[in-house]
């Protein structure tokens, strides 16, 4: 069991590139976010996020969902890792896996996700492709609290991004990432400061 240091500990759960993880690390390093990433967990061995964490000297774990007989047992391992680091808040950063109440309940209100669309439009794993295929003229970024449904919980922050004529997946991804990397630390700061008030599924950020 790690000793608490007063600075809130974070767990970041990833499946892919880890650019949002990098943005969170940068925000903690520069003091824009008073927190420390204590542990990074990936459900994919080849996730670049694990390499980023290791380079930054942060404990990184690949937890293979296929190694466990049930989703609940897989999530129990995630919970144990978070408990060992006394994690205050958990950030899903491109973690492409639905979490059950086993993990969601203990971290209710402290479990965040970032999504590259203005939810409830274009949920799921292909939001950028879907927005382009739909012919949307605007899309954006959403940071929200996580519940048991896909890209669904109370919205904390959203920001609009315009889709230009001739936009490609690559060019739109670049625009969205720029916004994501700024918005995620901002939303997390509000959660860690206890500035989120929930009325049903409506989140109000006090003093934001
Ligand atoms: C991000 O764009 C994030 O919004 C998206 O995965 C990407 C991960 O990129 N998440 C979802 O689509 C959730 N439904 P990263 O690994 O470079 O941070």
Coordinates of C-alpha atoms and ligand atoms in Angstrom, one line a residue:
X1 CA 0.0 0.0 0.0
X2 CA 1.5 3.4 -1.1
X3 CA 1.5 6.3 1.4
X4 CA -0.8 9.2 0.5
X5 CA 1.1 12.4 -0.3
X6 CA -1.7 15.0 -0.1
X7 CA -1.7 15.5 -3.9
X8 CA -4.6 13.5 -5.2
X9 CA -3.6 10.3 -7.0
X10 CA -5.1 9.4 -10.4
X11 CA -5.4 6.2 -12.4
X12 CA -5.6 6.6 -16.1
X13 CA -7.1 3.7 -18.1
X14 CA -6.2 3.5 -21.8
X15 CA -6.4 1.2 -24.8
X16 CA -4.5 3.1 -27.5
X17 CA -2.2 5.9 -28.3
X18 CA -2.2 7.7 -24.9
X19 CA -2.1 11.3 -26.2
X20 CA -4.7 12.3 -23.5
X21 CA -2.6 10.5 -20.9
X22 CA 0.3 12.6 -22.1
X23 CA -1.7 15.8 -21.8
X24 CA -2.7 14.8 -18.2
X25 CA 0.9 14.1 -17.3
X26 CA 1.9 17.5 -18.8
X27 CA -0.8 19.3 -16.8
X28 CA 0.3 17.7 -13.6
X29 CA 4.0 18.4 -14.4
X30 CA 3.4 22.1 -15.1
X31 CA 1.1 22.6 -12.1
X32 CA -2.1 23.3 -14.2
X33 CA -3.5 20.2 -12.5
X34 CA -2.8 19.6 -8.8
X35 CA -2.7 15.8 -9.0
X36 CA -0.3 13.0 -9.8
X37 CA -0.8 10.1 -12.2
X38 CA -0.1 7.2 -9.8
X39 CA -0.9 4.3 -12.1
X40 CA -1.7 3.6 -15.8
X41 CA -3.7 0.6 -16.8
X42 CA -4.2 -0.8 -20.3
X43 CA -6.4 -3.6 -21.6
X44 CA -4.2 -3.9 -24.6
X45 CA -0.6 -5.1 -24.4
X46 CA 0.5 -3.1 -27.4
X47 CA -1.0 0.2 -26.2
X48 CA 1.4 3.1 -26.7
X49 CA 0.0 4.6 -23.5
X50 CA 1.9 2.0 -21.5
X51 CA 5.2 3.0 -23.2
X52 CA 4.4 6.7 -22.4
X53 CA 3.7 5.9 -18.8
X54 CA 6.9 3.8 -18.4
X55 CA 9.0 6.6 -20.0
X56 CA 7.5 9.0 -17.5
X57 CA 8.4 6.7 -14.6
X58 CA 4.8 5.8 -13.8
X59 CA 3.7 2.3 -12.8
X60 CA 2.1 0.8 -15.9
X61 CA 0.0 -2.4 -16.1
X62 CA -1.4 -4.5 -18.9
X63 CA -4.4 -6.3 -17.5
X64 CA -5.7 -8.8 -20.0
X65 CA -9.5 -9.1 -19.9
X66 CA -9.2 -12.5 -21.5
X67 CA -7.3 -13.8 -18.5
X68 CA -10.4 -13.6 -16.3
X69 CA -13.5 -15.7 -16.4
X70 CA -15.8 -12.7 -16.1
X71 CA -15.9 -8.9 -16.5
X72 CA -16.4 -8.5 -12.8
X73 CA -13.2 -10.4 -12.0
X74 CA -11.3 -8.3 -14.5
X75 CA -12.7 -5.1 -13.0
X76 CA -11.8 -6.4 -9.5
X77 CA -8.2 -6.4 -10.5
X78 CA -8.5 -2.8 -11.7
X79 CA -10.1 -1.9 -8.3
X80 CA -7.3 -3.6 -6.4
X81 CA -4.6 -1.6 -8.4
X82 CA -6.5 1.6 -7.8
X83 CA -6.9 0.9 -4.0
X84 CA -3.2 0.1 -3.7
X85 CA -2.4 3.6 -5.0
X86 CA -5.2 5.2 -3.0
X87 CA -6.6 6.6 -6.3
X88 CA -9.0 9.6 -5.8
X89 CA -10.2 9.8 -9.4
X90 CA -10.0 7.6 -12.5
X91 CA -9.7 8.9 -16.1
X92 CA -10.7 6.8 -19.0
X93 CA -8.6 8.1 -21.9
X94 CA -9.4 6.1 -25.0
X95 CA -10.3 3.0 -22.8
X96 CA -12.5 1.1 -25.2
X97 CA -14.3 -1.1 -22.8
X98 CA -17.6 -0.8 -21.0
X99 CA -17.3 -0.9 -17.3
X100 CA -19.9 -2.6 -15.0
X101 CA -21.2 -1.5 -11.6
X102 CA -18.3 -3.4 -10.0
X103 CA -16.0 -0.6 -11.0
X104 CA -18.4 2.2 -11.7
X105 CA -20.1 2.3 -8.3
X106 CA -17.0 2.7 -6.0
X107 CA -15.8 5.5 -8.2
X108 CA -19.2 7.2 -8.9
X109 CA -18.7 10.9 -9.4
X110 CA -14.9 10.4 -9.6
X111 CA -14.8 8.4 -12.9
X112 CA -14.4 10.5 -16.0
X113 CA -14.3 9.8 -19.8
X114 CA -13.4 11.9 -22.8
X115 CA -15.2 11.5 -26.1
X116 CA -14.5 13.0 -29.5
X117 CA -18.1 14.2 -30.3
X118 CA -20.8 16.4 -28.7
X119 CA -22.7 13.7 -26.9
X120 CA -25.3 12.4 -27.2
X121 CA -24.4 12.6 -30.9
X122 CA -22.0 9.9 -32.2
X123 CA -21.3 7.7 -29.1
X124 CA -19.1 4.6 -29.5
X125 CA -15.7 3.8 -30.8
X126 CA -15.9 5.6 -34.2
X127 CA -17.2 9.0 -33.4
X128 CA -15.0 10.9 -35.8
X129 CA -15.7 8.6 -38.8
X130 CA -19.5 8.6 -37.9
X131 CA -19.7 12.5 -37.8
X132 CA -18.0 12.7 -41.2
X133 CA -20.2 10.0 -42.7
X134 CA -23.3 11.8 -41.4
X135 CA -22.2 15.0 -43.0
X136 CA -22.2 16.9 -39.7
X137 CA -20.9 20.5 -40.0
X138 CA -19.9 20.7 -36.3
X139 CA -18.7 18.1 -33.8
X140 CA -16.7 18.6 -30.7
X141 CA -15.4 17.1 -27.4
X142 CA -17.3 16.0 -24.4
X143 CA -15.9 15.2 -20.9
X144 CA -18.4 13.4 -18.8
X145 CA -18.9 11.3 -15.7
X146 CA -19.0 7.6 -16.4
X147 CA -22.0 5.3 -15.8
X148 CA -22.7 1.8 -17.0
X149 CA -23.7 2.8 -20.5
X150 CA -21.6 3.7 -23.5
X151 CA -20.5 7.4 -23.5
X152 CA -23.5 8.2 -21.5
X153 CA -23.1 9.8 -18.0
X154 CA -23.6 13.4 -16.9
X155 CA -21.8 16.0 -19.1
X156 CA -19.1 18.1 -17.4
X157 CA -17.7 20.1 -20.3
X158 CA -18.2 20.3 -24.0
X159 CA -16.6 22.3 -26.7
X160 CA -17.6 22.7 -30.3
X161 CA -15.2 22.0 -33.3
X162 CA -16.2 22.9 -36.9
X163 CA -15.9 20.4 -39.6
X164 CA -14.4 22.1 -42.7
X165 CA -15.3 21.2 -46.3
X166 CA -13.0 18.4 -47.4
X167 CA -12.1 17.5 -43.8
X168 CA -10.5 14.1 -43.4
X169 CA -10.5 11.7 -40.4
X170 CA -6.9 12.6 -39.8
X171 CA -7.3 16.4 -40.0
X172 CA -10.4 16.3 -37.7
X173 CA -8.7 14.0 -35.2
X174 CA -5.9 16.6 -35.0
X175 CA -8.4 19.4 -34.3
X176 CA -10.3 17.3 -31.7
X177 CA -7.1 16.2 -29.9
X178 CA -6.0 19.8 -29.5
X179 CA -9.3 20.5 -27.7
X180 CA -9.3 17.2 -25.8
X181 CA -5.9 17.8 -24.4
X182 CA -7.0 21.2 -22.9
X183 CA -10.5 20.2 -21.8
X184 CA -9.6 17.0 -19.9
X185 CA -7.3 18.6 -17.3
X186 CA -9.9 21.4 -16.9
X187 CA -12.8 19.1 -16.2
X188 CA -10.7 16.9 -13.9
X189 CA -9.7 20.0 -11.9
X190 CA -13.4 20.8 -11.2
X191 CA -14.0 17.2 -10.1
X192 CA -11.0 17.1 -7.8
X193 CA -12.0 20.5 -6.3
X194 CA -15.5 19.1 -5.5
X195 CA -17.1 21.7 -7.7
X196 CA -19.6 19.3 -9.4
X197 CA -23.3 19.3 -8.3
X198 CA -25.6 16.7 -9.8
X199 CA -29.3 17.1 -10.2
X200 CA -30.4 13.9 -11.8
X201 CA -28.1 13.5 -14.8
X202 CA -27.5 17.3 -15.0
X203 CA -24.1 18.3 -13.8
X204 CA -23.5 21.9 -12.7
X205 CA -19.9 23.1 -12.2
X206 CA -19.9 25.6 -9.3
X207 CA -17.3 28.4 -9.6
X208 CA -16.2 27.2 -13.0
Ligands
LIG1 C1 -9.6 10.1 -27.8 O1 -9.9 10.8 -29.0 C2 -10.9 9.8 -27.0 O2 -11.7 10.9 -27.1 C3 -11.5 8.6 -27.7 O3 -10.3 7.8 -27.9 C4 -9.2 8.6 -28.2 C5 -8.0 8.1 -27.5 O4 -6.9 8.8 -27.9 N1 -12.4 8.0 -26.8 C6 -13.6 7.5 -27.3 O5 -13.8 7.4 -28.5 C7 -14.5 7.0 -26.2 N2 -15.7 6.5 -26.8 P1 -5.6 8.8 -27.0 O6 -5.3 7.3 -26.7 O7 -4.5 9.4 -28.0 O8 -5.8 9.6 -25.8

